């Protein structure tokens, strides 16, 4: 989503059913938006729309945390995936 003005789409792909948290931060580390907060997603493609019309131009960081749901039938433990990416807002 680089650069974007003022709306962008953040896409992600989940290999298994997961609980997703997706937040956006400025370069000072201050949270500016929460797109998903511990929300359950099925495996496959997911997407979040980020509207930055109230923010100033600059660099923003988004962090996605996806924690796989534990399958009690086969005893598999849930793994956690964390990724951080940079976005450039130009108005």
JSON list of C-alpha atoms in Angstrom, two decimals:
[
{"chain": "A", "resi": 1, "resn": "UNK", "atom": "CA", "xyz": [0.00, 0.00, 0.00]},
{"chain": "A", "resi": 2, "resn": "UNK", "atom": "CA", "xyz": [2.82, 2.46, -0.70]},
{"chain": "A", "resi": 3, "resn": "UNK", "atom": "CA", "xyz": [2.31, 5.34, -1.12]},
{"chain": "A", "resi": 4, "resn": "UNK", "atom": "CA", "xyz": [-1.38, 5.81, -0.44]},
{"chain": "A", "resi": 5, "resn": "UNK", "atom": "CA", "xyz": [-3.80, 8.74, -0.20]},
{"chain": "A", "resi": 6, "resn": "UNK", "atom": "CA", "xyz": [-5.86, 8.62, 2.09]},
{"chain": "A", "resi": 7, "resn": "UNK", "atom": "CA", "xyz": [-7.35, 5.09, 2.02]},
{"chain": "A", "resi": 8, "resn": "UNK", "atom": "CA", "xyz": [-5.50, 1.83, 1.53]},
{"chain": "A", "resi": 9, "resn": "UNK", "atom": "CA", "xyz": [-6.20, -1.87, 1.83]},
{"chain": "A", "resi": 10, "resn": "UNK", "atom": "CA", "xyz": [-4.02, -4.15, 3.95]},
{"chain": "A", "resi": 11, "resn": "UNK", "atom": "CA", "xyz": [-4.24, -7.74, 2.76]},
{"chain": "A", "resi": 12, "resn": "UNK", "atom": "CA", "xyz": [-3.09, -10.86, 4.56]},
{"chain": "A", "resi": 13, "resn": "UNK", "atom": "CA", "xyz": [-3.32, -14.63, 4.10]},
{"chain": "A", "resi": 14, "resn": "UNK", "atom": "CA", "xyz": [-3.89, -17.06, 6.99]},
{"chain": "A", "resi": 15, "resn": "UNK", "atom": "CA", "xyz": [-2.88, -20.73, 6.64]},
{"chain": "A", "resi": 16, "resn": "UNK", "atom": "CA", "xyz": [-5.22, -21.76, 9.50]},
{"chain": "A", "resi": 17, "resn": "UNK", "atom": "CA", "xyz": [-8.07, -20.26, 11.51]},
{"chain": "A", "resi": 18, "resn": "UNK", "atom": "CA", "xyz": [-6.52, -17.49, 13.61]},
{"chain": "A", "resi": 19, "resn": "UNK", "atom": "CA", "xyz": [-7.21, -14.67, 16.03]},
{"chain": "A", "resi": 20, "resn": "UNK", "atom": "CA", "xyz": [-5.96, -11.46, 14.40]},
{"chain": "A", "resi": 21, "resn": "UNK", "atom": "CA", "xyz": [-4.89, -8.11, 15.86]},
{"chain": "A", "resi": 22, "resn": "UNK", "atom": "CA", "xyz": [-3.98, -5.38, 13.37]},
{"chain": "A", "resi": 23, "resn": "UNK", "atom": "CA", "xyz": [-2.88, -1.94, 14.58]},
{"chain": "A", "resi": 24, "resn": "UNK", "atom": "CA", "xyz": [-1.34, 1.13, 12.95]},
{"chain": "A", "resi": 25, "resn": "UNK", "atom": "CA", "xyz": [1.32, 3.28, 14.65]},
{"chain": "A", "resi": 26, "resn": "UNK", "atom": "CA", "xyz": [3.13, 6.52, 13.87]},
{"chain": "A", "resi": 27, "resn": "UNK", "atom": "CA", "xyz": [6.93, 6.71, 13.94]},
{"chain": "A", "resi": 28, "resn": "UNK", "atom": "CA", "xyz": [6.86, 7.71, 17.61]},
{"chain": "A", "resi": 29, "resn": "UNK", "atom": "CA", "xyz": [5.25, 4.36, 18.41]},
{"chain": "A", "resi": 30, "resn": "UNK", "atom": "CA", "xyz": [1.88, 5.88, 19.23]},
{"chain": "A", "resi": 31, "resn": "UNK", "atom": "CA", "xyz": [-1.13, 3.82, 18.19]},
{"chain": "A", "resi": 32, "resn": "UNK", "atom": "CA", "xyz": [-3.21, 5.75, 15.65]},
{"chain": "A", "resi": 33, "resn": "UNK", "atom": "CA", "xyz": [-5.71, 3.05, 14.63]},
{"chain": "A", "resi": 34, "resn": "UNK", "atom": "CA", "xyz": [-6.92, -0.41, 15.61]},
{"chain": "A", "resi": 35, "resn": "UNK", "atom": "CA", "xyz": [-8.31, -2.22, 12.57]},
{"chain": "A", "resi": 36, "resn": "UNK", "atom": "CA", "xyz": [-8.83, -5.62, 14.23]},
{"chain": "A", "resi": 37, "resn": "UNK", "atom": "CA", "xyz": [-8.56, -6.43, 17.92]},
{"chain": "A", "resi": 38, "resn": "UNK", "atom": "CA", "xyz": [-8.49, -10.16, 18.71]},
{"chain": "A", "resi": 39, "resn": "UNK", "atom": "CA", "xyz": [-10.95, -11.02, 15.94]},
{"chain": "A", "resi": 40, "resn": "UNK", "atom": "CA", "xyz": [-11.42, -14.57, 14.67]},
{"chain": "A", "resi": 41, "resn": "UNK", "atom": "CA", "xyz": [-10.72, -15.20, 10.97]},
{"chain": "A", "resi": 42, "resn": "UNK", "atom": "CA", "xyz": [-11.04, -18.42, 9.00]},
{"chain": "A", "resi": 43, "resn": "UNK", "atom": "CA", "xyz": [-8.08, -19.63, 6.98]},
{"chain": "A", "resi": 44, "resn": "UNK", "atom": "CA", "xyz": [-7.52, -17.89, 3.67]},
{"chain": "A", "resi": 45, "resn": "UNK", "atom": "CA", "xyz": [-7.32, -14.30, 2.52]},
{"chain": "A", "resi": 46, "resn": "UNK", "atom": "CA", "xyz": [-8.22, -11.40, 4.77]},
{"chain": "A", "resi": 47, "resn": "UNK", "atom": "CA", "xyz": [-8.33, -7.68, 4.24]},
{"chain": "A", "resi": 48, "resn": "UNK", "atom": "CA", "xyz": [-8.58, -4.48, 6.27]},
{"chain": "A", "resi": 49, "resn": "UNK", "atom": "CA", "xyz": [-9.32, -1.01, 4.97]},
{"chain": "A", "resi": 50, "resn": "UNK", "atom": "CA", "xyz": [-7.33, 1.80, 6.58]},
{"chain": "A", "resi": 51, "resn": "UNK", "atom": "CA", "xyz": [-8.70, 5.35, 6.24]},
{"chain": "A", "resi": 52, "resn": "UNK", "atom": "CA", "xyz": [-6.00, 7.87, 7.13]},
{"chain": "A", "resi": 53, "resn": "UNK", "atom": "CA", "xyz": [-7.92, 10.99, 6.11]},
{"chain": "A", "resi": 54, "resn": "UNK", "atom": "CA", "xyz": [-7.63, 12.39, 9.66]},
{"chain": "A", "resi": 55, "resn": "UNK", "atom": "CA", "xyz": [-3.85, 11.85, 9.79]},
{"chain": "A", "resi": 56, "resn": "UNK", "atom": "CA", "xyz": [-0.98, 13.96, 8.47]},
{"chain": "A", "resi": 57, "resn": "UNK", "atom": "CA", "xyz": [1.33, 12.91, 5.66]},
{"chain": "A", "resi": 58, "resn": "UNK", "atom": "CA", "xyz": [4.21, 10.73, 6.74]},
{"chain": "A", "resi": 59, "resn": "UNK", "atom": "CA", "xyz": [5.40, 7.22, 7.48]},
{"chain": "A", "resi": 60, "resn": "UNK", "atom": "CA", "xyz": [3.20, 4.83, 9.44]},
{"chain": "A", "resi": 61, "resn": "UNK", "atom": "CA", "xyz": [3.80, 1.29, 10.63]},
{"chain": "A", "resi": 62, "resn": "UNK", "atom": "CA", "xyz": [1.26, -1.50, 10.81]},
{"chain": "A", "resi": 63, "resn": "UNK", "atom": "CA", "xyz": [1.67, -4.62, 12.93]},
{"chain": "A", "resi": 64, "resn": "UNK", "atom": "CA", "xyz": [-0.35, -7.76, 12.44]},
{"chain": "A", "resi": 65, "resn": "UNK", "atom": "CA", "xyz": [-0.42, -10.52, 15.02]},
{"chain": "A", "resi": 66, "resn": "UNK", "atom": "CA", "xyz": [-2.13, -13.77, 14.00]},
{"chain": "A", "resi": 67, "resn": "UNK", "atom": "CA", "xyz": [-2.41, -16.50, 16.61]},
{"chain": "A", "resi": 68, "resn": "UNK", "atom": "CA", "xyz": [-3.51, -19.87, 15.29]},
{"chain": "A", "resi": 69, "resn": "UNK", "atom": "CA", "xyz": [-6.51, -21.38, 17.04]},
{"chain": "A", "resi": 70, "resn": "UNK", "atom": "CA", "xyz": [-5.62, -24.46, 19.07]},
{"chain": "A", "resi": 71, "resn": "UNK", "atom": "CA", "xyz": [-7.14, -27.66, 17.70]},
{"chain": "A", "resi": 72, "resn": "UNK", "atom": "CA", "xyz": [-8.01, -29.76, 20.73]},
{"chain": "A", "resi": 73, "resn": "UNK", "atom": "CA", "xyz": [-8.91, -32.83, 18.65]},
{"chain": "A", "resi": 74, "resn": "UNK", "atom": "CA", "xyz": [-5.42, -33.42, 17.27]},
{"chain": "A", "resi": 75, "resn": "UNK", "atom": "CA", "xyz": [-3.58, -31.60, 20.07]},
{"chain": "A", "resi": 76, "resn": "UNK", "atom": "CA", "xyz": [-1.81, -29.04, 17.90]},
{"chain": "A", "resi": 77, "resn": "UNK", "atom": "CA", "xyz": [-0.69, -25.89, 19.65]},
{"chain": "A", "resi": 78, "resn": "UNK", "atom": "CA", "xyz": [-1.46, -22.48, 18.23]},
{"chain": "A", "resi": 79, "resn": "UNK", "atom": "CA", "xyz": [1.51, -20.71, 16.69]},
{"chain": "A", "resi": 80, "resn": "UNK", "atom": "CA", "xyz": [1.83, -16.93, 16.63]},
{"chain": "A", "resi": 81, "resn": "UNK", "atom": "CA", "xyz": [2.85, -14.96, 13.54]},
{"chain": "A", "resi": 82, "resn": "UNK", "atom": "CA", "xyz": [3.89, -11.31, 13.84]},
{"chain": "A", "resi": 83, "resn": "UNK", "atom": "CA", "xyz": [4.75, -9.01, 10.95]},
{"chain": "A", "resi": 84, "resn": "UNK", "atom": "CA", "xyz": [5.52, -5.30, 10.79]},
{"chain": "A", "resi": 85, "resn": "UNK", "atom": "CA", "xyz": [5.39, -3.22, 7.59]},
{"chain": "A", "resi": 86, "resn": "UNK", "atom": "CA", "xyz": [5.91, 0.41, 6.69]},
{"chain": "A", "resi": 87, "resn": "UNK", "atom": "CA", "xyz": [3.34, 2.59, 4.86]},
{"chain": "A", "resi": 88, "resn": "UNK", "atom": "CA", "xyz": [3.77, 6.04, 3.32]},
{"chain": "A", "resi": 89, "resn": "UNK", "atom": "CA", "xyz": [0.84, 8.46, 3.44]},
{"chain": "A", "resi": 90, "resn": "UNK", "atom": "CA", "xyz": [1.07, 11.31, 0.91]},
{"chain": "A", "resi": 91, "resn": "UNK", "atom": "CA", "xyz": [-1.65, 13.94, 0.85]}
]
